[in-house]
Amino acid sequence: MEFHRFLFYASIILSISVYLFPIMANSMGINYGQIADNLPSPEDVVPIVKSIGATKVKLYDADPKVLKAFANTSVEFIVGLGNEYLDKMRDPAKAQAWVKQNVQSHLPATKITCIFVGNEVLTFNDTSLSNSLLPAMQSVHTALVNLGLDKQVTVTTAHSLSILETSYPPSSGAFREDLVDCLSETLSFHQKTGSPFLINAYPFFAYKGNPKQVQLDFVLFQPNQGVIDPATNLHYDNMLYAQIDAVYNALASLGYKKLPVHISETGWPSKGDEDEVGATPDNAKKYNGNLIKLMSKKTGTPMRPNSDLNIYVFALFNENMKPGPTSERNYGLFKPDGTPAYSLGISSTSNVAGSNTTTGGTNGKPLSPIPTPPSTPTSSSTGYLSISPATGRYEFVGTVLLASLILTKMLLW
């Protein structure tokens, strides 16, 4: 590496690690997207990933250049098989060929621990795609078994939060009725193979959808009064935890109470269009900085306080070629030149919502129970237009958004 480049990245590591390393007691995951034409080489990305204390990386493909660059670094990888591969992966022979070329060839030097097959497939409302999901997952798993890799590499898929019919209050979390049959088969696969359930969750969308009703502090993990789930008496002082516990309840309602849940994507954009309220560097700093603090505490959600948070922040870089609104190109912790998009400003965990999750009130004051929500639309086609950060595709998120609005509305009363 040239000397000036070494100095450049060394300065980044030193400046950022002062804030991050002291609190990174828990492993942090990061999404490494590459829909851009100006990103650093994979070799130069290695010190950037280490500078934020990330020990896990999620790719949206199995880029051999990236996997080779991270060889012998101990960084764990989730590699992806895009939706366009699902039909092809139904063929066991093709699945095995893909695994041999894209996974086995990099082991054990690069620590690949998981393959996610398809991204937010079930909310595409594409029957042919949905019908290919489980067979593709099964073929990939069978390939791992045949190659003797199934004990070290699991197979899963990532879901949008809009697979939920209800998420308010968290104790009433339930999957969409039209997806239950398909999900049940997939959940059975997870249980049999020991793979995690992945969910993409973005409180930013709820705030952007109705900033007058959603309290900003509640979605940014800032100090706030919080709310109580009347069925469980559990106290929630941030939206992400409420969303995660809604997923736990939805899984439990189908008999999968012990299935591990990982947040495969969550983040906050530092820039957006005029109608993308809240997309600012300061809010991105608060959301991601406070989230990293919470991950470092090795505590879980109110419903699962003893379970570590397995979260992958979205994203490592701003990606200049992503379609959609301006926010889509500004989720990165870093700019393409390797400099921070904003300072995370991490120093203390004393003023972070969720850092002391309890039941009951705060500061000696009782918390009001969550009010009974009004009836919500039953069709997921009623809602606001969001864009998947991973692919730039459009999909509707209806009842989940409305539930999130109701959850925080009482904070204004």
mmCIF file of C-alpha atoms in Angstrom:
data_model
loop_
_atom_site.group_PDB
_atom_site.id
_atom_site.type_symbol
_atom_site.label_atom_id
_atom_site.label_comp_id
_atom_site.label_asym_id
_atom_site.label_seq_id
_atom_site.Cartn_x
_atom_site.Cartn_y
_atom_site.Cartn_z
ATOM 1 C CA MET A 1 0.000 0.000 0.000
ATOM 2 C CA GLU A 2 1.341 3.410 -0.902
ATOM 3 C CA PHE A 3 2.512 5.519 2.029
ATOM 4 C CA HIS A 4 0.010 8.349 1.523
ATOM 5 C CA ARG A 5 -2.847 5.860 1.360
ATOM 6 C CA PHE A 6 -1.608 4.199 4.523
ATOM 7 C CA LEU A 7 -1.556 7.542 6.332
ATOM 8 C CA PHE A 8 -5.027 8.374 5.065
ATOM 9 C CA TYR A 9 -6.638 5.192 6.355
ATOM 10 C CA ALA A 10 -4.594 5.171 9.521
ATOM 11 C CA SER A 11 -5.929 8.635 10.358
ATOM 12 C CA ILE A 12 -9.475 7.424 9.797
ATOM 13 C CA ILE A 13 -8.965 4.441 12.082
ATOM 14 C CA LEU A 14 -7.421 6.533 14.835
ATOM 15 C CA SER A 15 -10.032 9.267 14.704
ATOM 16 C CA ILE A 16 -13.008 6.909 14.727
ATOM 17 C CA SER A 17 -11.700 4.226 17.061
ATOM 18 C CA VAL A 18 -11.338 6.804 19.830
ATOM 19 C CA TYR A 19 -15.129 6.923 19.883
ATOM 20 C CA LEU A 20 -16.017 3.352 19.036
ATOM 21 C CA PHE A 21 -13.549 0.848 20.404
ATOM 22 C CA PRO A 22 -14.169 1.525 24.118
ATOM 23 C CA ILE A 23 -17.834 0.595 23.771
ATOM 24 C CA MET A 24 -17.768 -2.181 21.194
ATOM 25 C CA ALA A 25 -18.066 -4.999 23.727
ATOM 26 C CA ASN A 26 -20.712 -6.682 21.600
ATOM 27 C CA SER A 27 -20.217 -7.633 17.963
ATOM 28 C CA MET A 28 -21.496 -5.184 15.400
ATOM 29 C CA GLY A 29 -22.730 -6.109 11.945
ATOM 30 C CA ILE A 30 -22.576 -3.860 8.886
ATOM 31 C CA ASN A 31 -24.199 -4.083 5.438
ATOM 32 C CA TYR A 32 -21.665 -3.676 2.649
ATOM 33 C CA GLY A 33 -23.592 -2.656 -0.461
ATOM 34 C CA GLN A 34 -21.803 -1.844 -3.704
ATOM 35 C CA ILE A 35 -24.317 -0.116 -5.968
ATOM 36 C CA ALA A 36 -21.833 2.627 -6.755
ATOM 37 C CA ASP A 37 -19.013 3.438 -9.156
ATOM 38 C CA ASN A 38 -16.711 5.267 -6.754
ATOM 39 C CA LEU A 39 -16.149 2.955 -3.778
ATOM 40 C CA PRO A 40 -12.722 2.033 -2.342
ATOM 41 C CA SER A 41 -11.160 -1.271 -3.321
ATOM 42 C CA PRO A 42 -12.094 -4.199 -1.063
ATOM 43 C CA GLU A 43 -8.531 -4.222 0.301
ATOM 44 C CA ASP A 44 -8.973 -0.615 1.429
ATOM 45 C CA VAL A 45 -12.359 -1.408 2.957
ATOM 46 C CA VAL A 46 -10.866 -3.865 5.450
ATOM 47 C CA PRO A 47 -9.368 -1.176 7.761
ATOM 48 C CA ILE A 48 -12.561 0.879 7.486
ATOM 49 C CA VAL A 49 -14.678 -2.046 8.692
ATOM 50 C CA LYS A 50 -12.259 -2.667 11.543
ATOM 51 C CA SER A 51 -12.250 1.028 12.461
ATOM 52 C CA ILE A 52 -15.896 0.841 13.540
ATOM 53 C CA GLY A 53 -15.386 -2.366 15.463
ATOM 54 C CA ALA A 54 -17.545 -4.399 13.091
ATOM 55 C CA THR A 55 -16.977 -8.134 13.335
ATOM 56 C CA LYS A 56 -19.751 -9.179 10.940
ATOM 57 C CA VAL A 57 -20.396 -8.111 7.344
ATOM 58 C CA LYS A 58 -23.418 -8.775 5.160
ATOM 59 C CA LEU A 59 -22.972 -8.775 1.392
ATOM 60 C CA TYR A 60 -25.772 -8.755 -1.171
ATOM 61 C CA ASP A 61 -23.838 -11.149 -3.361
ATOM 62 C CA ALA A 62 -20.714 -13.291 -2.988
ATOM 63 C CA ASP A 63 -18.197 -10.900 -4.529
ATOM 64 C CA PRO A 64 -14.947 -12.916 -4.716
ATOM 65 C CA LYS A 65 -12.806 -9.764 -4.514
ATOM 66 C CA VAL A 66 -14.383 -8.821 -1.192
ATOM 67 C CA LEU A 67 -14.232 -12.335 0.224
ATOM 68 C CA LYS A 68 -10.568 -12.678 -0.719
ATOM 69 C CA ALA A 69 -9.711 -9.257 0.740
ATOM 70 C CA PHE A 70 -11.182 -10.267 4.100
ATOM 71 C CA ALA A 71 -9.404 -13.628 4.251
ATOM 72 C CA ASN A 72 -7.708 -14.311 7.595
ATOM 73 C CA THR A 73 -9.347 -11.283 9.261
ATOM 74 C CA SER A 74 -11.821 -13.259 11.447
ATOM 75 C CA VAL A 75 -14.647 -11.068 10.144
ATOM 76 C CA GLU A 76 -17.808 -13.168 9.737
ATOM 77 C CA PHE A 77 -19.717 -12.957 6.460
ATOM 78 C CA ILE A 78 -23.285 -13.405 5.355
ATOM 79 C CA VAL A 79 -23.328 -13.735 1.573
ATOM 80 C CA GLY A 80 -26.393 -13.243 -0.586
ATOM 81 C CA LEU A 81 -28.170 -14.903 -3.471
ATOM 82 C CA GLY A 82 -30.297 -12.277 -5.226
ATOM 83 C CA ASN A 83 -33.963 -12.743 -6.095
ATOM 84 C CA GLU A 84 -33.006 -13.204 -9.734
ATOM 85 C CA TYR A 85 -31.284 -16.497 -8.799
ATOM 86 C CA LEU A 86 -34.207 -18.144 -6.987
ATOM 87 C CA ASP A 87 -35.662 -20.047 -9.908
ATOM 88 C CA LYS A 88 -32.219 -21.274 -10.952
ATOM 89 C CA MET A 89 -31.354 -22.380 -7.400
ATOM 90 C CA ARG A 90 -34.333 -24.735 -7.315
ATOM 91 C CA ASP A 91 -32.101 -27.093 -9.309
ATOM 92 C CA PRO A 92 -29.942 -28.979 -6.736
ATOM 93 C CA ALA A 93 -27.071 -29.342 -9.219
ATOM 94 C CA LYS A 94 -26.961 -25.608 -9.936
ATOM 95 C CA ALA A 95 -27.226 -24.814 -6.225
ATOM 96 C CA GLN A 96 -24.295 -27.086 -5.450
ATOM 97 C CA ALA A 97 -22.218 -25.566 -8.228
ATOM 98 C CA TRP A 98 -22.919 -22.087 -6.839
ATOM 99 C CA VAL A 99 -21.986 -23.103 -3.284
ATOM 100 C CA LYS A 100 -18.747 -24.736 -4.435
ATOM 101 C CA GLN A 101 -17.686 -21.691 -6.433
ATOM 102 C CA ASN A 102 -18.865 -18.908 -4.112
ATOM 103 C CA VAL A 103 -18.633 -20.372 -0.611
ATOM 104 C CA GLN A 104 -16.496 -23.485 -0.376
ATOM 105 C CA SER A 105 -13.669 -21.933 -2.405
ATOM 106 C CA HIS A 106 -13.256 -19.176 0.214
ATOM 107 C CA LEU A 107 -13.371 -21.392 3.303
ATOM 108 C CA PRO A 108 -11.802 -21.531 5.795
ATOM 109 C CA ALA A 109 -9.696 -18.410 5.135
ATOM 110 C CA THR A 110 -12.788 -16.216 4.906
ATOM 111 C CA LYS A 111 -15.298 -16.915 7.641
ATOM 112 C CA ILE A 112 -18.576 -17.327 5.760
ATOM 113 C CA THR A 113 -21.249 -18.324 8.277
ATOM 114 C CA CYS A 114 -24.533 -17.793 6.448
ATOM 115 C CA ILE A 115 -26.161 -17.539 3.012
ATOM 116 C CA PHE A 116 -29.323 -15.506 2.649
ATOM 117 C CA VAL A 117 -31.406 -16.595 -0.315
ATOM 118 C CA GLY A 118 -33.588 -13.788 -1.634
ATOM 119 C CA ASN A 119 -34.388 -10.404 -0.103
ATOM 120 C CA GLU A 120 -37.910 -9.411 0.998
ATOM 121 C CA VAL A 121 -39.362 -11.926 -1.453
ATOM 122 C CA LEU A 122 -42.743 -12.431 0.213
ATOM 123 C CA THR A 123 -43.705 -8.764 0.022
ATOM 124 C CA PHE A 124 -43.143 -8.577 -3.736
ATOM 125 C CA ASN A 125 -46.585 -10.099 -4.319
ATOM 126 C CA ASP A 126 -44.947 -12.190 -7.042
ATOM 127 C CA THR A 127 -46.284 -15.748 -6.846
ATOM 128 C CA SER A 128 -43.587 -17.292 -9.010
ATOM 129 C CA LEU A 129 -40.887 -15.673 -6.874
ATOM 130 C CA SER A 130 -42.538 -16.695 -3.598
ATOM 131 C CA ASN A 131 -43.013 -20.261 -4.821
ATOM 132 C CA SER A 132 -39.309 -20.515 -5.618
ATOM 133 C CA LEU A 133 -38.074 -19.246 -2.249
ATOM 134 C CA LEU A 134 -38.267 -22.358 -0.056
ATOM 135 C CA PRO A 135 -37.172 -24.817 -2.778
ATOM 136 C CA ALA A 136 -34.142 -22.598 -3.440
ATOM 137 C CA MET A 137 -33.296 -22.463 0.266
ATOM 138 C CA GLN A 138 -33.627 -26.241 0.527
ATOM 139 C CA SER A 139 -31.393 -26.833 -2.495
ATOM 140 C CA VAL A 140 -28.689 -24.547 -1.126
ATOM 141 C CA HIS A 141 -28.855 -26.273 2.267
ATOM 142 C CA THR A 142 -28.678 -29.691 0.625
ATOM 143 C CA ALA A 143 -25.589 -28.535 -1.256
ATOM 144 C CA LEU A 144 -23.975 -27.527 2.034
ATOM 145 C CA VAL A 145 -24.814 -30.938 3.500
ATOM 146 C CA ASN A 146 -23.331 -32.738 0.497
ATOM 147 C CA LEU A 147 -20.151 -30.673 0.787
ATOM 148 C CA GLY A 148 -19.910 -31.152 4.561
ATOM 149 C CA LEU A 149 -20.422 -27.443 5.259
ATOM 150 C CA ASP A 150 -23.874 -27.412 6.876
ATOM 151 C CA LYS A 151 -22.462 -27.291 10.425
ATOM 152 C CA GLN A 152 -20.644 -24.023 9.775
ATOM 153 C CA VAL A 153 -22.848 -22.297 7.184
ATOM 154 C CA THR A 154 -26.590 -21.773 7.598
ATOM 155 C CA VAL A 155 -29.236 -20.804 5.040
ATOM 156 C CA THR A 156 -31.910 -18.150 5.544
ATOM 157 C CA THR A 157 -33.748 -15.307 3.778
ATOM 158 C CA ALA A 158 -34.394 -11.668 4.700
ATOM 159 C CA HIS A 159 -37.902 -10.276 5.198
ATOM 160 C CA SER A 160 -39.416 -6.819 5.185
ATOM 161 C CA LEU A 161 -41.252 -5.750 8.340
ATOM 162 C CA SER A 162 -44.360 -5.514 6.174
ATOM 163 C CA ILE A 163 -44.831 -9.275 6.477
ATOM 164 C CA LEU A 164 -46.555 -8.335 9.741
ATOM 165 C CA GLU A 165 -50.307 -7.801 9.749
ATOM 166 C CA THR A 166 -50.154 -6.106 13.166
ATOM 167 C CA SER A 167 -47.282 -4.829 15.261
ATOM 168 C CA TYR A 168 -49.206 -2.778 17.826
ATOM 169 C CA PRO A 169 -48.921 -3.342 20.672
ATOM 170 C CA PRO A 170 -45.844 -5.600 20.393
ATOM 171 C CA SER A 171 -47.644 -8.375 22.272
ATOM 172 C CA SER A 172 -50.194 -8.589 19.439
ATOM 173 C CA GLY A 173 -47.604 -8.966 16.692
ATOM 174 C CA ALA A 174 -48.919 -11.253 13.952
ATOM 175 C CA PHE A 175 -48.000 -12.171 10.397
ATOM 176 C CA ARG A 176 -50.185 -11.305 7.425
ATOM 177 C CA GLU A 177 -52.824 -13.987 6.967
ATOM 178 C CA ASP A 178 -52.056 -14.353 3.279
ATOM 179 C CA LEU A 179 -48.422 -15.176 4.111
ATOM 180 C CA VAL A 180 -48.920 -17.551 7.038
ATOM 181 C CA ASP A 181 -48.886 -20.775 4.996
ATOM 182 C CA CYS A 182 -45.737 -19.821 3.112
ATOM 183 C CA LEU A 183 -44.045 -18.505 6.247
ATOM 184 C CA SER A 184 -44.904 -21.615 8.248
ATOM 185 C CA GLU A 185 -43.022 -23.816 5.802
ATOM 186 C CA THR A 186 -40.037 -21.472 5.857
ATOM 187 C CA LEU A 187 -40.074 -21.316 9.666
ATOM 188 C CA SER A 188 -40.076 -25.106 9.828
ATOM 189 C CA PHE A 189 -36.958 -25.044 7.642
ATOM 190 C CA HIS A 190 -35.283 -22.575 10.033
ATOM 191 C CA GLN A 191 -36.089 -24.750 13.029
ATOM 192 C CA LYS A 192 -34.800 -27.929 11.407
ATOM 193 C CA THR A 193 -31.571 -26.396 10.115
ATOM 194 C CA GLY A 194 -30.835 -24.022 13.026
ATOM 195 C CA SER A 195 -30.788 -20.868 10.915
ATOM 196 C CA PRO A 196 -31.916 -17.412 12.115
ATOM 197 C CA PHE A 197 -34.978 -15.436 11.030
ATOM 198 C CA LEU A 198 -33.870 -12.204 9.337
ATOM 199 C CA ILE A 199 -35.933 -9.015 9.358
ATOM 200 C CA ASN A 200 -35.263 -5.559 7.890
ATOM 201 C CA ALA A 201 -36.620 -2.855 10.212
ATOM 202 C CA TYR A 202 -36.560 0.909 9.615
ATOM 203 C CA PRO A 203 -38.156 3.269 12.169
ATOM 204 C CA PHE A 204 -37.135 6.042 9.750
ATOM 205 C CA PHE A 205 -39.989 5.070 7.429
ATOM 206 C CA ALA A 206 -42.534 5.513 10.214
ATOM 207 C CA TYR A 207 -41.208 8.963 11.062
ATOM 208 C CA LYS A 208 -40.984 10.026 7.417
ATOM 209 C CA GLY A 209 -44.562 8.883 6.880
ATOM 210 C CA ASN A 210 -46.008 11.093 9.600
ATOM 211 C CA PRO A 211 -43.515 13.287 11.485
ATOM 212 C CA LYS A 212 -46.302 15.175 13.262
ATOM 213 C CA GLN A 213 -47.520 12.054 15.035
ATOM 214 C CA VAL A 214 -44.346 10.021 15.496
ATOM 215 C CA GLN A 215 -42.137 11.412 18.244
ATOM 216 C CA LEU A 216 -38.593 11.805 16.959
ATOM 217 C CA ASP A 217 -36.944 10.939 20.286
ATOM 218 C CA PHE A 218 -38.809 7.621 20.330
ATOM 219 C CA VAL A 219 -37.383 6.546 16.971
ATOM 220 C CA LEU A 220 -33.860 7.897 17.601
ATOM 221 C CA PHE A 221 -33.291 6.120 20.949
ATOM 222 C CA GLN A 222 -33.238 9.505 22.677
ATOM 223 C CA PRO A 223 -34.528 9.897 26.266
ATOM 224 C CA ASN A 224 -38.344 9.906 26.311
ATOM 225 C CA GLN A 225 -41.198 8.791 28.524
ATOM 226 C CA GLY A 226 -41.856 5.670 26.518
ATOM 227 C CA VAL A 227 -44.969 3.528 26.378
ATOM 228 C CA ILE A 228 -46.262 0.399 28.079
ATOM 229 C CA ASP A 229 -47.684 -2.636 26.358
ATOM 230 C CA PRO A 230 -50.910 -3.165 28.349
ATOM 231 C CA ALA A 231 -50.875 -6.936 27.837
ATOM 232 C CA THR A 232 -47.369 -7.500 29.193
ATOM 233 C CA ASN A 233 -46.669 -4.315 31.201
ATOM 234 C CA LEU A 234 -43.357 -4.072 29.364
ATOM 235 C CA HIS A 235 -41.916 -0.600 28.890
ATOM 236 C CA TYR A 236 -40.743 0.484 25.440
ATOM 237 C CA ASP A 237 -38.723 3.645 24.959
ATOM 238 C CA ASN A 238 -37.745 3.117 21.322
ATOM 239 C CA MET A 239 -39.562 1.939 18.218
ATOM 240 C CA LEU A 240 -36.987 -0.607 17.028
ATOM 241 C CA TYR A 241 -37.312 -2.701 20.185
ATOM 242 C CA ALA A 242 -41.096 -2.608 19.846
ATOM 243 C CA GLN A 243 -40.808 -3.784 16.246
ATOM 244 C CA ILE A 244 -38.443 -6.620 17.168
ATOM 245 C CA ASP A 245 -40.716 -7.849 19.954
ATOM 246 C CA ALA A 246 -43.697 -7.721 17.591
ATOM 247 C CA VAL A 247 -41.759 -10.137 15.373
ATOM 248 C CA TYR A 248 -40.997 -12.375 18.359
ATOM 249 C CA ASN A 249 -44.705 -12.505 19.182
ATOM 250 C CA ALA A 250 -45.662 -13.236 15.594
ATOM 251 C CA LEU A 251 -43.218 -16.157 15.590
ATOM 252 C CA ALA A 252 -44.528 -17.404 18.936
ATOM 253 C CA SER A 253 -48.103 -17.337 17.638
ATOM 254 C CA LEU A 254 -47.086 -19.889 15.003
ATOM 255 C CA GLY A 255 -45.235 -22.074 17.512
ATOM 256 C CA TYR A 256 -41.686 -20.777 16.951
ATOM 257 C CA LYS A 257 -41.022 -19.027 20.220
ATOM 258 C CA LYS A 258 -37.347 -20.016 20.386
ATOM 259 C CA LEU A 259 -36.379 -19.090 16.834
ATOM 260 C CA PRO A 260 -33.555 -16.504 16.879
ATOM 261 C CA VAL A 261 -34.302 -13.155 15.239
ATOM 262 C CA HIS A 262 -31.562 -11.091 13.615
ATOM 263 C CA ILE A 263 -32.051 -7.560 12.305
ATOM 264 C CA SER A 264 -30.461 -7.842 8.875
ATOM 265 C CA GLU A 265 -30.945 -4.158 8.049
ATOM 266 C CA THR A 266 -31.643 -0.990 9.997
ATOM 267 C CA GLY A 267 -30.301 2.506 9.592
ATOM 268 C CA TRP A 268 -31.022 6.189 9.023
ATOM 269 C CA PRO A 269 -30.168 8.376 6.003
ATOM 270 C CA SER A 270 -28.105 11.526 6.427
ATOM 271 C CA LYS A 271 -29.697 13.267 3.447
ATOM 272 C CA GLY A 272 -33.018 13.147 1.643
ATOM 273 C CA ASP A 273 -35.452 14.944 -0.635
ATOM 274 C CA GLU A 274 -37.656 17.785 0.587
ATOM 275 C CA ASP A 275 -40.467 15.388 1.482
ATOM 276 C CA GLU A 276 -38.138 13.028 3.366
ATOM 277 C CA VAL A 277 -38.478 14.659 6.738
ATOM 278 C CA GLY A 278 -35.832 13.661 9.247
ATOM 279 C CA ALA A 279 -33.128 12.621 6.786
ATOM 280 C CA THR A 280 -30.333 14.723 8.287
ATOM 281 C CA PRO A 281 -26.757 14.103 9.481
ATOM 282 C CA ASP A 282 -27.756 14.889 13.066
ATOM 283 C CA ASN A 283 -30.600 12.365 13.114
ATOM 284 C CA ALA A 284 -28.451 9.733 11.394
ATOM 285 C CA LYS A 285 -25.748 10.341 13.996
ATOM 286 C CA LYS A 286 -28.244 9.906 16.842
ATOM 287 C CA TYR A 287 -29.912 6.809 15.424
ATOM 288 C CA ASN A 288 -26.803 4.868 14.492
ATOM 289 C CA GLY A 289 -24.681 6.163 17.376
ATOM 290 C CA ASN A 290 -27.309 5.308 19.981
ATOM 291 C CA LEU A 291 -27.980 1.961 18.339
ATOM 292 C CA ILE A 292 -24.295 1.020 18.521
ATOM 293 C CA LYS A 293 -24.248 1.989 22.194
ATOM 294 C CA LEU A 294 -27.181 -0.320 22.861
ATOM 295 C CA MET A 295 -25.513 -3.196 21.009
ATOM 296 C CA SER A 296 -22.458 -2.781 23.198
ATOM 297 C CA LYS A 297 -24.478 -3.392 26.364
ATOM 298 C CA LYS A 298 -25.238 -7.032 25.508
ATOM 299 C CA THR A 299 -28.854 -6.673 26.519
ATOM 300 C CA GLY A 300 -31.904 -7.560 24.502
ATOM 301 C CA THR A 301 -35.388 -6.204 24.037
ATOM 302 C CA PRO A 302 -37.967 -5.913 26.841
ATOM 303 C CA MET A 303 -39.408 -9.296 25.867
ATOM 304 C CA ARG A 304 -36.008 -10.958 25.417
ATOM 305 C CA PRO A 305 -33.694 -9.080 27.807
ATOM 306 C CA ASN A 306 -31.133 -11.872 27.933
ATOM 307 C CA SER A 307 -30.780 -12.274 24.172
ATOM 308 C CA ASP A 308 -27.988 -10.385 22.430
ATOM 309 C CA LEU A 309 -29.032 -8.006 19.703
ATOM 310 C CA ASN A 310 -27.800 -9.367 16.382
ATOM 311 C CA ILE A 311 -28.050 -6.254 14.240
ATOM 312 C CA TYR A 312 -26.542 -5.275 10.897
ATOM 313 C CA VAL A 313 -26.432 -1.518 10.401
ATOM 314 C CA PHE A 314 -27.297 -0.234 6.951
ATOM 315 C CA ALA A 315 -24.933 0.734 5.483
ATOM 316 C CA LEU A 316 -21.165 0.983 5.224
ATOM 317 C CA PHE A 317 -21.040 3.472 2.314
ATOM 318 C CA ASN A 318 -23.223 5.982 0.536
ATOM 319 C CA GLU A 319 -24.009 4.362 -2.822
ATOM 320 C CA ASN A 320 -24.327 6.853 -5.663
ATOM 321 C CA MET A 321 -25.976 4.560 -8.223
ATOM 322 C CA LYS A 322 -28.978 3.426 -6.203
ATOM 323 C CA PRO A 323 -32.358 4.350 -7.702
ATOM 324 C CA GLY A 324 -35.156 6.039 -5.817
ATOM 325 C CA PRO A 325 -35.228 9.125 -3.584
ATOM 326 C CA THR A 326 -32.095 10.900 -2.365
ATOM 327 C CA SER A 327 -32.166 9.053 0.955
ATOM 328 C CA GLU A 328 -31.432 5.772 -0.832
ATOM 329 C CA ARG A 329 -27.979 7.048 -1.738
ATOM 330 C CA ASN A 330 -27.202 8.415 1.725
ATOM 331 C CA TYR A 331 -27.509 5.630 4.298
ATOM 332 C CA GLY A 332 -23.760 5.155 4.609
ATOM 333 C CA LEU A 333 -21.644 5.665 7.704
ATOM 334 C CA PHE A 334 -18.886 6.573 5.246
ATOM 335 C CA LYS A 335 -18.497 8.549 2.079
ATOM 336 C CA PRO A 336 -16.926 6.749 -0.912
ATOM 337 C CA ASP A 337 -13.543 8.355 -0.157
ATOM 338 C CA GLY A 338 -13.457 6.551 3.189
ATOM 339 C CA THR A 339 -14.157 9.581 5.376
ATOM 340 C CA PRO A 340 -17.083 9.488 7.841
ATOM 341 C CA ALA A 341 -20.390 10.782 6.471
ATOM 342 C CA TYR A 342 -20.902 12.273 9.946
ATOM 343 C CA SER A 343 -19.426 11.834 13.408
ATOM 344 C CA LEU A 344 -21.156 9.158 15.446
ATOM 345 C CA GLY A 345 -20.105 11.055 18.574
ATOM 346 C CA ILE A 346 -20.125 7.983 20.799
ATOM 347 C CA SER A 347 -18.852 8.600 24.306
ATOM 348 C CA SER A 348 -21.366 7.595 26.960
ATOM 349 C CA THR A 349 -24.375 5.297 27.200
ATOM 350 C CA SER A 350 -26.081 7.063 30.071
ATOM 351 C CA ASN A 351 -28.584 8.989 27.965
ATOM 352 C CA VAL A 352 -29.693 6.361 25.502
ATOM 353 C CA ALA A 353 -33.262 5.119 25.405
ATOM 354 C CA GLY A 354 -33.313 1.367 25.892
ATOM 355 C CA SER A 355 -30.137 1.309 27.978
ATOM 356 C CA ASN A 356 -32.149 0.611 31.106
ATOM 357 C CA THR A 357 -35.225 -1.290 29.992
ATOM 358 C CA THR A 358 -37.732 -1.865 32.756
ATOM 359 C CA THR A 359 -41.405 -2.277 33.407
ATOM 360 C CA GLY A 360 -43.424 0.504 34.963
ATOM 361 C CA GLY A 361 -42.554 4.184 35.009
ATOM 362 C CA THR A 362 -39.529 6.447 34.707
ATOM 363 C CA ASN A 363 -38.287 8.949 37.250
ATOM 364 C CA GLY A 364 -40.946 7.766 39.637
ATOM 365 C CA LYS A 365 -43.746 8.668 37.229
ATOM 366 C CA PRO A 366 -46.123 5.959 36.039
ATOM 367 C CA LEU A 367 -46.322 5.406 32.322
ATOM 368 C CA SER A 368 -49.656 5.463 30.575
ATOM 369 C CA PRO A 369 -50.675 2.225 28.896
ATOM 370 C CA ILE A 370 -50.787 2.231 25.117
ATOM 371 C CA PRO A 371 -54.266 3.362 24.044
ATOM 372 C CA THR A 372 -56.477 1.024 22.061
ATOM 373 C CA PRO A 373 -55.751 1.678 18.397
ATOM 374 C CA PRO A 374 -58.427 2.439 15.853
ATOM 375 C CA SER A 375 -59.178 -0.185 13.252
ATOM 376 C CA THR A 376 -56.500 -0.499 10.593
ATOM 377 C CA PRO A 377 -56.720 -1.491 6.954
ATOM 378 C CA THR A 378 -56.432 -5.213 6.354
ATOM 379 C CA SER A 379 -54.747 -4.853 3.009
ATOM 380 C CA SER A 380 -51.033 -4.189 2.878
ATOM 381 C CA SER A 381 -51.600 -2.239 -0.309
ATOM 382 C CA THR A 382 -52.890 0.674 1.760
ATOM 383 C CA GLY A 383 -49.955 2.668 2.960
ATOM 384 C CA TYR A 384 -46.936 4.649 1.994
ATOM 385 C CA LEU A 385 -44.411 3.912 -0.677
ATOM 386 C CA SER A 386 -41.047 2.794 0.649
ATOM 387 C CA ILE A 387 -37.943 1.532 -1.039
ATOM 388 C CA SER A 388 -35.875 -1.410 0.043
ATOM 389 C CA PRO A 389 -32.379 -0.119 0.851
ATOM 390 C CA ALA A 390 -30.861 -3.290 -0.522
ATOM 391 C CA THR A 391 -32.339 -3.273 -3.980
ATOM 392 C CA GLY A 392 -33.989 0.072 -4.602
ATOM 393 C CA ARG A 393 -37.264 -1.726 -5.387
ATOM 394 C CA TYR A 394 -40.629 -0.291 -4.423
ATOM 395 C CA GLU A 395 -43.103 -1.896 -2.101
ATOM 396 C CA PHE A 396 -45.970 -0.863 0.129
ATOM 397 C CA VAL A 397 -45.876 -0.872 3.904
ATOM 398 C CA GLY A 398 -49.349 -0.235 5.247
ATOM 399 C CA THR A 399 -50.597 -1.609 8.522
ATOM 400 C CA VAL A 400 -47.132 -1.834 10.027
ATOM 401 C CA LEU A 401 -46.604 1.886 9.485
ATOM 402 C CA LEU A 402 -49.982 2.723 10.958
ATOM 403 C CA ALA A 403 -49.263 0.562 13.988
ATOM 404 C CA SER A 404 -45.971 2.375 14.474
ATOM 405 C CA LEU A 405 -47.763 5.717 14.333
ATOM 406 C CA ILE A 406 -50.301 4.619 16.916
ATOM 407 C CA LEU A 407 -47.551 3.291 19.163
ATOM 408 C CA THR A 408 -45.934 6.711 19.403
ATOM 409 C CA LYS A 409 -48.996 8.949 19.129
ATOM 410 C CA MET A 410 -49.692 8.762 22.843
ATOM 411 C CA LEU A 411 -46.287 10.314 23.503
ATOM 412 C CA LEU A 412 -47.684 13.615 22.254
ATOM 413 C CA TRP A 413 -50.714 13.533 24.570
#
